[in-house]
Amino acid sequence: MNVIFMGPPGAGKGTQAESIVNEFQIPHISTGDAFRLAMKQGTALGLEAKKYVDQGLLVSDEITIGIVKERLQLPDCKSGFLLDGFPRTIEQAEALDKIMDSLGSSIDHVINLHVDRSLLLARLTGRRICRSCGATYHVLFNPPHTENVCDKCSGELYQRSDDTEEKVGTRLDEYLNKTAPLLSYYRNKGNLREVNGEQEIGTVAAQISLLLRGQAK
Ligand code: AP5
Ligand code: MG
Ligand code: ZN
């Protein structure tokens, strides 16, 4: 099963990915996570990505497509994958179609998490992430049992450098200008499914699970 999660920054793509990849036993491919890892390691890719990520701007299509192309060819993607945060431009979507063609495969589901812009700022500025296992929390909406400590692995929680009010504004503008047009691209193909991402985390997860199992409208 090949799945794409779409939605604005803070819609809950990463949060929902945690349970869905567990349930369906497929790899979670997040371009944002890949860039952050490269930035932490200080590789050439990381240094280049940092110029954009730190400003809340999209990394170039050429670099991003290259990473995904390489990743989708790995053997663990043969039985399916979950793409989180890719594609984000029409050019990336067209490149993905070509990659899937060359692999003799196709995208089965595009899940769009809809969340009103007014909620996104609060979600992003309150987000905390585990340094060790990457689990996502929110200081108000999904707090860990102990402040700043991961429930799953006791790792330390941190705040992403692009989760400031100013960067969030730029990220939302990038989304509206470059990524939102992709919704009609997938709607026209007939595999776009809308989920209300403003509901409780568990409710959203249950609805996505039903859609992927083909048991919901
Ligand atoms: P990326 O890491 O993908 O960031 P993003 O798209 O901005 O999305 P987020 O990760 O911020 O949000 P999310 O939807 O995963 O929300 P989450 O589940 O964490 O990309 C970062 C950067 O990398 C980009 O800006 C760009 O520079 C670069 N990049 C990445 N991909 C690229 C591409 N394809 N092309 C070019 N550049 C690219 O949830 C957010 C918060 O809300 C959390 O605190 C969570 O606990 C809380 N929450 C989640 N669900 C709920 C709920 N139902 N109710 C209440 N709270 C909730
Ligand atoms: Mg994310
Ligand atoms: Zn952890």
PDB file of C-alpha atoms and ligand atoms in Angstrom:
ATOM      1  CA  MET A   1       0.000   0.000   0.000  1.00  0.00           C
ATOM      2  CA  ASN A   2       1.514   3.301  -1.158  1.00  0.00           C
ATOM      3  CA  VAL A   3       0.214   6.316   0.739  1.00  0.00           C
ATOM      4  CA  ILE A   4       0.791  10.078   0.738  1.00  0.00           C
ATOM      5  CA  PHE A   5      -0.087  12.321   3.691  1.00  0.00           C
ATOM      6  CA  MET A   6      -0.792  15.905   2.705  1.00  0.00           C
ATOM      7  CA  GLY A   7      -1.780  18.921   4.744  1.00  0.00           C
ATOM      8  CA  PRO A   8      -0.380  22.242   5.944  1.00  0.00           C
ATOM      9  CA  PRO A   9       2.421  22.507   8.511  1.00  0.00           C
ATOM     10  CA  GLY A  10       1.014  21.344  11.842  1.00  0.00           C
ATOM     11  CA  ALA A  11      -1.911  19.415  10.335  1.00  0.00           C
ATOM     12  CA  GLY A  12      -0.767  16.241  12.118  1.00  0.00           C
ATOM     13  CA  LYS A  13       1.018  14.335   9.326  1.00  0.00           C
ATOM     14  CA  GLY A  14       3.883  13.181  11.544  1.00  0.00           C
ATOM     15  CA  THR A  15       1.605  12.413  14.505  1.00  0.00           C
ATOM     16  CA  GLN A  16      -0.694  10.254  12.382  1.00  0.00           C
ATOM     17  CA  ALA A  17       2.234   8.606  10.610  1.00  0.00           C
ATOM     18  CA  GLU A  18       3.427   7.185  13.942  1.00  0.00           C
ATOM     19  CA  SER A  19       0.340   4.984  14.325  1.00  0.00           C
ATOM     20  CA  ILE A  20      -0.309   4.216  10.659  1.00  0.00           C
ATOM     21  CA  VAL A  21       3.186   2.875   9.898  1.00  0.00           C
ATOM     22  CA  ASN A  22       2.884   0.734  12.990  1.00  0.00           C
ATOM     23  CA  GLU A  23      -0.485  -0.643  11.992  1.00  0.00           C
ATOM     24  CA  PHE A  24       0.386  -1.327   8.353  1.00  0.00           C
ATOM     25  CA  GLN A  25       4.087  -2.121   8.861  1.00  0.00           C
ATOM     26  CA  ILE A  26       5.308   0.211   6.127  1.00  0.00           C
ATOM     27  CA  PRO A  27       8.267   2.636   6.214  1.00  0.00           C
ATOM     28  CA  HIS A  28       7.634   6.287   7.140  1.00  0.00           C
ATOM     29  CA  ILE A  29       9.371   8.544   4.631  1.00  0.00           C
ATOM     30  CA  SER A  30       9.417  12.162   5.797  1.00  0.00           C
ATOM     31  CA  THR A  31      11.472  14.581   3.705  1.00  0.00           C
ATOM     32  CA  GLY A  32      11.446  17.042   6.620  1.00  0.00           C
ATOM     33  CA  ASP A  33      12.952  14.377   8.926  1.00  0.00           C
ATOM     34  CA  ALA A  34      15.536  13.511   6.242  1.00  0.00           C
ATOM     35  CA  PHE A  35      16.605  17.167   5.977  1.00  0.00           C
ATOM     36  CA  ARG A  36      16.760  17.598   9.766  1.00  0.00           C
ATOM     37  CA  LEU A  37      18.915  14.469  10.108  1.00  0.00           C
ATOM     38  CA  ALA A  38      21.310  15.692   7.402  1.00  0.00           C
ATOM     39  CA  MET A  39      21.459  19.118   9.091  1.00  0.00           C
ATOM     40  CA  LYS A  40      22.276  17.516  12.436  1.00  0.00           C
ATOM     41  CA  GLN A  41      25.007  15.408  10.828  1.00  0.00           C
ATOM     42  CA  GLY A  42      26.383  18.447   8.982  1.00  0.00           C
ATOM     43  CA  THR A  43      26.575  16.686   5.594  1.00  0.00           C
ATOM     44  CA  ALA A  44      26.718  18.633   2.299  1.00  0.00           C
ATOM     45  CA  LEU A  45      23.008  17.962   1.868  1.00  0.00           C
ATOM     46  CA  GLY A  46      22.370  19.212   5.401  1.00  0.00           C
ATOM     47  CA  LEU A  47      24.271  22.460   4.853  1.00  0.00           C
ATOM     48  CA  GLU A  48      22.360  23.134   1.639  1.00  0.00           C
ATOM     49  CA  ALA A  49      18.975  22.232   3.166  1.00  0.00           C
ATOM     50  CA  LYS A  50      19.620  24.424   6.213  1.00  0.00           C
ATOM     51  CA  LYS A  51      19.559  27.577   4.040  1.00  0.00           C
ATOM     52  CA  TYR A  52      15.906  26.899   3.267  1.00  0.00           C
ATOM     53  CA  VAL A  53      14.568  24.940   6.244  1.00  0.00           C
ATOM     54  CA  ASP A  54      15.725  27.553   8.775  1.00  0.00           C
ATOM     55  CA  GLN A  55      13.819  30.212   6.871  1.00  0.00           C
ATOM     56  CA  GLY A  56      10.677  28.147   6.455  1.00  0.00           C
ATOM     57  CA  LEU A  57      11.148  27.949   2.684  1.00  0.00           C
ATOM     58  CA  LEU A  58      10.898  24.821   0.516  1.00  0.00           C
ATOM     59  CA  VAL A  59      14.159  23.129  -0.438  1.00  0.00           C
ATOM     60  CA  SER A  60      14.712  22.964  -4.223  1.00  0.00           C
ATOM     61  CA  ASP A  61      12.740  20.386  -6.196  1.00  0.00           C
ATOM     62  CA  GLU A  62      15.922  18.910  -7.652  1.00  0.00           C
ATOM     63  CA  ILE A  63      17.421  18.033  -4.260  1.00  0.00           C
ATOM     64  CA  THR A  64      14.157  16.856  -2.746  1.00  0.00           C
ATOM     65  CA  ILE A  65      13.189  14.645  -5.678  1.00  0.00           C
ATOM     66  CA  GLY A  66      16.685  13.081  -5.680  1.00  0.00           C
ATOM     67  CA  ILE A  67      16.338  12.025  -2.041  1.00  0.00           C
ATOM     68  CA  VAL A  68      12.898  10.498  -2.493  1.00  0.00           C
ATOM     69  CA  LYS A  69      13.866   8.697  -5.684  1.00  0.00           C
ATOM     70  CA  GLU A  70      16.777   7.028  -3.937  1.00  0.00           C
ATOM     71  CA  ARG A  71      14.683   6.138  -0.883  1.00  0.00           C
ATOM     72  CA  LEU A  72      11.797   4.571  -2.828  1.00  0.00           C
ATOM     73  CA  GLN A  73      14.183   2.199  -4.559  1.00  0.00           C
ATOM     74  CA  LEU A  74      15.211   0.551  -1.290  1.00  0.00           C
ATOM     75  CA  PRO A  75      13.819  -2.956  -0.771  1.00  0.00           C
ATOM     76  CA  ASP A  76      11.715  -2.066   2.286  1.00  0.00           C
ATOM     77  CA  CYS A  77       9.430   0.032   0.039  1.00  0.00           C
ATOM     78  CA  LYS A  78       8.424  -2.970  -2.059  1.00  0.00           C
ATOM     79  CA  SER A  79       5.422  -3.776   0.110  1.00  0.00           C
ATOM     80  CA  GLY A  80       4.411  -0.148   0.529  1.00  0.00           C
ATOM     81  CA  PHE A  81       5.377   3.177   2.115  1.00  0.00           C
ATOM     82  CA  LEU A  82       3.981   6.314   3.683  1.00  0.00           C
ATOM     83  CA  LEU A  83       5.231   9.590   2.223  1.00  0.00           C
ATOM     84  CA  ASP A  84       4.900  12.471   4.719  1.00  0.00           C
ATOM     85  CA  GLY A  85       5.554  15.950   3.335  1.00  0.00           C
ATOM     86  CA  PHE A  86       6.299  14.893  -0.229  1.00  0.00           C
ATOM     87  CA  PRO A  87       5.266  15.888  -2.870  1.00  0.00           C
ATOM     88  CA  ARG A  88       4.883  19.591  -2.113  1.00  0.00           C
ATOM     89  CA  THR A  89       4.996  21.099  -5.595  1.00  0.00           C
ATOM     90  CA  ILE A  90       3.462  20.119  -8.925  1.00  0.00           C
ATOM     91  CA  GLU A  91       6.952  19.368 -10.212  1.00  0.00           C
ATOM     92  CA  GLN A  92       7.545  16.944  -7.316  1.00  0.00           C
ATOM     93  CA  ALA A  93       4.188  15.251  -7.943  1.00  0.00           C
ATOM     94  CA  GLU A  94       4.998  14.755 -11.634  1.00  0.00           C
ATOM     95  CA  ALA A  95       8.431  13.385 -10.740  1.00  0.00           C
ATOM     96  CA  LEU A  96       6.813  10.980  -8.260  1.00  0.00           C
ATOM     97  CA  ASP A  97       4.494   9.681 -10.981  1.00  0.00           C
ATOM     98  CA  LYS A  98       7.517   8.938 -13.152  1.00  0.00           C
ATOM     99  CA  ILE A  99       9.350   7.213 -10.291  1.00  0.00           C
ATOM    100  CA  MET A 100       6.290   5.050  -9.589  1.00  0.00           C
ATOM    101  CA  ASP A 101       5.979   4.192 -13.299  1.00  0.00           C
ATOM    102  CA  SER A 102       9.622   3.141 -13.429  1.00  0.00           C
ATOM    103  CA  LEU A 103       9.040   0.900 -10.378  1.00  0.00           C
ATOM    104  CA  GLY A 104       5.929  -0.588 -11.991  1.00  0.00           C
ATOM    105  CA  SER A 105       3.798   0.713  -9.142  1.00  0.00           C
ATOM    106  CA  SER A 106       1.440   3.580  -8.280  1.00  0.00           C
ATOM    107  CA  ILE A 107       0.072   5.682  -5.428  1.00  0.00           C
ATOM    108  CA  ASP A 108      -3.002   4.097  -3.812  1.00  0.00           C
ATOM    109  CA  HIS A 109      -4.201   6.782  -1.386  1.00  0.00           C
ATOM    110  CA  VAL A 110      -3.614  10.493  -0.883  1.00  0.00           C
ATOM    111  CA  ILE A 111      -4.909  11.533   2.529  1.00  0.00           C
ATOM    112  CA  ASN A 112      -5.384  15.265   3.036  1.00  0.00           C
ATOM    113  CA  LEU A 113      -5.554  16.373   6.665  1.00  0.00           C
ATOM    114  CA  HIS A 114      -7.612  19.529   6.751  1.00  0.00           C
ATOM    115  CA  VAL A 115      -6.982  21.962   9.626  1.00  0.00           C
ATOM    116  CA  ASP A 116      -7.970  25.616   9.665  1.00  0.00           C
ATOM    117  CA  ARG A 117      -5.062  28.062   9.517  1.00  0.00           C
ATOM    118  CA  SER A 118      -6.129  29.655  12.818  1.00  0.00           C
ATOM    119  CA  LEU A 119      -5.311  26.416  14.713  1.00  0.00           C
ATOM    120  CA  LEU A 120      -1.941  25.725  13.112  1.00  0.00           C
ATOM    121  CA  LEU A 121       0.111  28.398  14.856  1.00  0.00           C
ATOM    122  CA  ALA A 122      -0.852  27.106  18.333  1.00  0.00           C
ATOM    123  CA  ARG A 123      -0.106  23.538  17.275  1.00  0.00           C
ATOM    124  CA  LEU A 124       3.337  24.368  15.921  1.00  0.00           C
ATOM    125  CA  THR A 125       4.590  26.739  18.602  1.00  0.00           C
ATOM    126  CA  GLY A 126       3.587  24.227  21.318  1.00  0.00           C
ATOM    127  CA  ARG A 127       5.094  21.190  19.607  1.00  0.00           C
ATOM    128  CA  ARG A 128       7.896  19.242  21.287  1.00  0.00           C
ATOM    129  CA  ILE A 129       9.825  16.343  19.733  1.00  0.00           C
ATOM    130  CA  CYS A 130      11.879  13.556  21.299  1.00  0.00           C
ATOM    131  CA  ARG A 131      15.583  13.854  20.512  1.00  0.00           C
ATOM    132  CA  SER A 132      16.039  10.081  20.691  1.00  0.00           C
ATOM    133  CA  CYS A 133      13.027   8.467  19.007  1.00  0.00           C
ATOM    134  CA  GLY A 134      11.346  11.402  17.205  1.00  0.00           C
ATOM    135  CA  ALA A 135       7.947  11.024  18.911  1.00  0.00           C
ATOM    136  CA  THR A 136       5.821  14.188  18.702  1.00  0.00           C
ATOM    137  CA  TYR A 137       4.085  15.901  21.640  1.00  0.00           C
ATOM    138  CA  HIS A 138       2.299  19.167  22.352  1.00  0.00           C
ATOM    139  CA  VAL A 139       2.603  21.076  25.613  1.00  0.00           C
ATOM    140  CA  LEU A 140      -1.201  21.488  25.811  1.00  0.00           C
ATOM    141  CA  PHE A 141      -2.854  19.162  23.275  1.00  0.00           C
ATOM    142  CA  ASN A 142      -0.718  16.042  23.735  1.00  0.00           C
ATOM    143  CA  PRO A 143       1.592  16.500  26.729  1.00  0.00           C
ATOM    144  CA  PRO A 144       4.045  13.840  27.906  1.00  0.00           C
ATOM    145  CA  HIS A 145       3.448  12.362  31.384  1.00  0.00           C
ATOM    146  CA  THR A 146       6.546  14.175  32.687  1.00  0.00           C
ATOM    147  CA  GLU A 147       7.403  17.615  31.335  1.00  0.00           C
ATOM    148  CA  ASN A 148      10.106  17.490  28.625  1.00  0.00           C
ATOM    149  CA  VAL A 149      10.575  13.703  28.926  1.00  0.00           C
ATOM    150  CA  CYS A 150       9.460  11.256  26.205  1.00  0.00           C
ATOM    151  CA  ASP A 151       6.843   8.720  27.386  1.00  0.00           C
ATOM    152  CA  LYS A 152       8.192   6.078  25.013  1.00  0.00           C
ATOM    153  CA  CYS A 153      11.953   6.193  25.571  1.00  0.00           C
ATOM    154  CA  SER A 154      12.605   8.771  28.356  1.00  0.00           C
ATOM    155  CA  GLY A 155      14.498  10.893  25.800  1.00  0.00           C
ATOM    156  CA  GLU A 156      14.727  14.676  26.112  1.00  0.00           C
ATOM    157  CA  LEU A 157      12.161  16.773  24.229  1.00  0.00           C
ATOM    158  CA  TYR A 158      13.166  19.756  22.072  1.00  0.00           C
ATOM    159  CA  GLN A 159      11.527  22.458  19.977  1.00  0.00           C
ATOM    160  CA  ARG A 160      12.153  22.657  16.214  1.00  0.00           C
ATOM    161  CA  SER A 161      14.022  25.797  15.108  1.00  0.00           C
ATOM    162  CA  ASP A 162      11.364  26.519  12.466  1.00  0.00           C
ATOM    163  CA  ASP A 163       8.490  26.384  14.990  1.00  0.00           C
ATOM    164  CA  THR A 164       8.654  30.099  15.837  1.00  0.00           C
ATOM    165  CA  GLU A 165       5.759  32.417  15.030  1.00  0.00           C
ATOM    166  CA  GLU A 166       7.725  34.155  12.269  1.00  0.00           C
ATOM    167  CA  LYS A 167       8.886  30.962  10.500  1.00  0.00           C
ATOM    168  CA  VAL A 168       5.459  29.403  10.794  1.00  0.00           C
ATOM    169  CA  GLY A 169       4.045  32.378   8.843  1.00  0.00           C
ATOM    170  CA  THR A 170       6.522  31.786   6.010  1.00  0.00           C
ATOM    171  CA  ARG A 171       5.845  28.035   6.028  1.00  0.00           C
ATOM    172  CA  LEU A 172       2.101  28.560   5.786  1.00  0.00           C
ATOM    173  CA  ASP A 173       2.585  30.971   2.856  1.00  0.00           C
ATOM    174  CA  GLU A 174       4.802  28.427   1.089  1.00  0.00           C
ATOM    175  CA  TYR A 175       2.101  25.822   1.643  1.00  0.00           C
ATOM    176  CA  LEU A 176      -0.663  28.025   0.215  1.00  0.00           C
ATOM    177  CA  ASN A 177       1.354  29.145  -2.814  1.00  0.00           C
ATOM    178  CA  LYS A 178       3.106  25.922  -3.789  1.00  0.00           C
ATOM    179  CA  THR A 179       1.492  22.912  -2.118  1.00  0.00           C
ATOM    180  CA  ALA A 180      -2.239  23.643  -1.914  1.00  0.00           C
ATOM    181  CA  PRO A 181      -2.520  23.576  -5.759  1.00  0.00           C
ATOM    182  CA  LEU A 182      -1.550  19.891  -5.553  1.00  0.00           C
ATOM    183  CA  LEU A 183      -4.908  19.049  -4.029  1.00  0.00           C
ATOM    184  CA  SER A 184      -6.642  19.487  -7.382  1.00  0.00           C
ATOM    185  CA  TYR A 185      -3.859  17.508  -9.063  1.00  0.00           C
ATOM    186  CA  TYR A 186      -4.781  14.480  -6.935  1.00  0.00           C
ATOM    187  CA  ARG A 187      -8.499  15.235  -6.902  1.00  0.00           C
ATOM    188  CA  ASN A 188      -8.444  15.006 -10.702  1.00  0.00           C
ATOM    189  CA  LYS A 189      -6.715  11.643 -10.487  1.00  0.00           C
ATOM    190  CA  GLY A 190      -9.498  10.445  -8.169  1.00  0.00           C
ATOM    191  CA  ASN A 191      -7.444   9.221  -5.202  1.00  0.00           C
ATOM    192  CA  LEU A 192      -7.644  12.203  -2.845  1.00  0.00           C
ATOM    193  CA  ARG A 193      -9.399  11.521   0.477  1.00  0.00           C
ATOM    194  CA  GLU A 194     -10.208  14.315   2.928  1.00  0.00           C
ATOM    195  CA  VAL A 195      -9.950  13.840   6.682  1.00  0.00           C
ATOM    196  CA  ASN A 196     -10.893  16.459   9.269  1.00  0.00           C
ATOM    197  CA  GLY A 197      -7.600  16.906  11.128  1.00  0.00           C
ATOM    198  CA  GLU A 198      -9.178  19.140  13.780  1.00  0.00           C
ATOM    199  CA  GLN A 199     -10.621  16.145  15.627  1.00  0.00           C
ATOM    200  CA  GLU A 200      -8.873  14.331  18.472  1.00  0.00           C
ATOM    201  CA  ILE A 201      -5.674  12.508  17.529  1.00  0.00           C
ATOM    202  CA  GLY A 202      -7.243   9.053  18.093  1.00  0.00           C
ATOM    203  CA  THR A 203     -10.361   9.919  16.071  1.00  0.00           C
ATOM    204  CA  VAL A 204      -8.266  11.112  13.129  1.00  0.00           C
ATOM    205  CA  ALA A 205      -6.157   7.939  13.315  1.00  0.00           C
ATOM    206  CA  ALA A 206      -9.255   5.717  13.311  1.00  0.00           C
ATOM    207  CA  GLN A 207     -10.707   7.493  10.268  1.00  0.00           C
ATOM    208  CA  ILE A 208      -7.460   7.226   8.308  1.00  0.00           C
ATOM    209  CA  SER A 209      -7.185   3.553   9.185  1.00  0.00           C
ATOM    210  CA  LEU A 210     -10.718   2.881   7.880  1.00  0.00           C
ATOM    211  CA  LEU A 211     -10.013   4.777   4.658  1.00  0.00           C
ATOM    212  CA  LEU A 212      -6.826   2.825   4.032  1.00  0.00           C
ATOM    213  CA  ARG A 213      -8.642  -0.431   4.672  1.00  0.00           C
ATOM    214  CA  GLY A 214     -11.288   0.603   2.168  1.00  0.00           C
ATOM    215  CA  GLN A 215     -14.039   0.464   4.785  1.00  0.00           C
ATOM    216  CA  ALA A 216     -15.041   4.128   4.802  1.00  0.00           C
ATOM    217  CA  LYS A 217     -16.554   6.409   2.201  1.00  0.00           C
TER     218      LYS A 217
HETATM  219  P1  AP5 B   1       8.290  19.103   7.589  1.00  0.00           P
HETATM  220  O1  AP5 B   1       9.072  18.538   8.679  1.00  0.00           O
HETATM  221  O2  AP5 B   1       7.542  18.205   6.694  1.00  0.00           O
HETATM  222  O3  AP5 B   1       7.295  20.179   8.204  1.00  0.00           O
HETATM  223  P2  AP5 B   1       5.812  20.643   7.795  1.00  0.00           P
HETATM  224  O4  AP5 B   1       5.240  20.223   6.537  1.00  0.00           O
HETATM  225  O5  AP5 B   1       5.885  22.088   8.014  1.00  0.00           O
HETATM  226  O6  AP5 B   1       4.902  19.869   8.726  1.00  0.00           O
HETATM  227  P3  AP5 B   1       5.108  19.661  10.233  1.00  0.00           P
HETATM  228  O7  AP5 B   1       6.051  18.536  10.477  1.00  0.00           O
HETATM  229  O8  AP5 B   1       5.418  20.977  10.877  1.00  0.00           O
HETATM  230  O9  AP5 B   1       3.611  19.288  10.692  1.00  0.00           O
HETATM  231  P4  AP5 B   1       2.883  17.897  10.788  1.00  0.00           P
HETATM  232  O10 AP5 B   1       1.736  17.921   9.864  1.00  0.00           O
HETATM  233  O11 AP5 B   1       3.831  16.743  10.707  1.00  0.00           O
HETATM  234  O12 AP5 B   1       2.302  18.036  12.265  1.00  0.00           O
HETATM  235  P5  AP5 B   1       2.617  17.197  13.605  1.00  0.00           P
HETATM  236  O13 AP5 B   1       2.053  15.841  13.493  1.00  0.00           O
HETATM  237  O14 AP5 B   1       4.026  17.335  14.005  1.00  0.00           O
HETATM  238  O15 AP5 B   1       9.204  20.031   6.684  1.00  0.00           O
HETATM  239  C1  AP5 B   1      10.127  20.936   7.288  1.00  0.00           C
HETATM  240  C2  AP5 B   1      10.888  21.705   6.225  1.00  0.00           C
HETATM  241  O16 AP5 B   1      11.657  20.794   5.410  1.00  0.00           O
HETATM  242  C3  AP5 B   1      10.045  22.499   5.224  1.00  0.00           C
HETATM  243  O17 AP5 B   1       9.691  23.768   5.727  1.00  0.00           O
HETATM  244  C4  AP5 B   1      11.020  22.590   4.035  1.00  0.00           C
HETATM  245  O18 AP5 B   1      12.015  23.552   4.274  1.00  0.00           O
HETATM  246  C5  AP5 B   1      11.675  21.211   4.047  1.00  0.00           C
HETATM  247  N1  AP5 B   1      10.932  20.228   3.226  1.00  0.00           N
HETATM  248  C6  AP5 B   1      10.317  19.105   3.691  1.00  0.00           C
HETATM  249  N2  AP5 B   1       9.717  18.445   2.676  1.00  0.00           N
HETATM  250  C7  AP5 B   1       9.960  19.167   1.546  1.00  0.00           C
HETATM  251  C8  AP5 B   1       9.584  19.009   0.190  1.00  0.00           C
HETATM  252  N3  AP5 B   1       8.832  17.957  -0.226  1.00  0.00           N
HETATM  253  N4  AP5 B   1      10.007  19.939  -0.706  1.00  0.00           N
HETATM  254  C9  AP5 B   1      10.767  20.973  -0.303  1.00  0.00           C
HETATM  255  N5  AP5 B   1      11.144  21.195   0.963  1.00  0.00           N
HETATM  256  C10 AP5 B   1      10.743  20.295   1.901  1.00  0.00           C
HETATM  257  O19 AP5 B   1       1.672  18.008  14.638  1.00  0.00           O
HETATM  258  C11 AP5 B   1       1.941  19.357  14.978  1.00  0.00           C
HETATM  259  C12 AP5 B   1       1.592  19.589  16.455  1.00  0.00           C
HETATM  260  O20 AP5 B   1       0.182  19.451  16.636  1.00  0.00           O
HETATM  261  C13 AP5 B   1       2.235  18.580  17.429  1.00  0.00           C
HETATM  262  O21 AP5 B   1       2.600  19.242  18.596  1.00  0.00           O
HETATM  263  C14 AP5 B   1       1.131  17.553  17.691  1.00  0.00           C
HETATM  264  O22 AP5 B   1       1.242  16.964  18.971  1.00  0.00           O
HETATM  265  C15 AP5 B   1      -0.121  18.420  17.587  1.00  0.00           C
HETATM  266  N6  AP5 B   1      -1.263  17.676  17.025  1.00  0.00           N
HETATM  267  C16 AP5 B   1      -1.238  16.806  15.976  1.00  0.00           C
HETATM  268  N7  AP5 B   1      -2.475  16.320  15.729  1.00  0.00           N
HETATM  269  C17 AP5 B   1      -3.304  16.924  16.641  1.00  0.00           C
HETATM  270  C18 AP5 B   1      -4.708  16.844  16.892  1.00  0.00           C
HETATM  271  N8  AP5 B   1      -5.513  16.039  16.155  1.00  0.00           N
HETATM  272  N9  AP5 B   1      -5.219  17.583  17.890  1.00  0.00           N
HETATM  273  C19 AP5 B   1      -4.402  18.397  18.662  1.00  0.00           C
HETATM  274  N10 AP5 B   1      -3.066  18.519  18.458  1.00  0.00           N
HETATM  275  C20 AP5 B   1      -2.525  17.782  17.461  1.00  0.00           C
HETATM  276 MG    MG B   2       5.916  16.536  10.384  1.00  0.00          MG
HETATM  277 ZN    ZN B   3      11.415   9.140  22.627  1.00  0.00          ZN
END
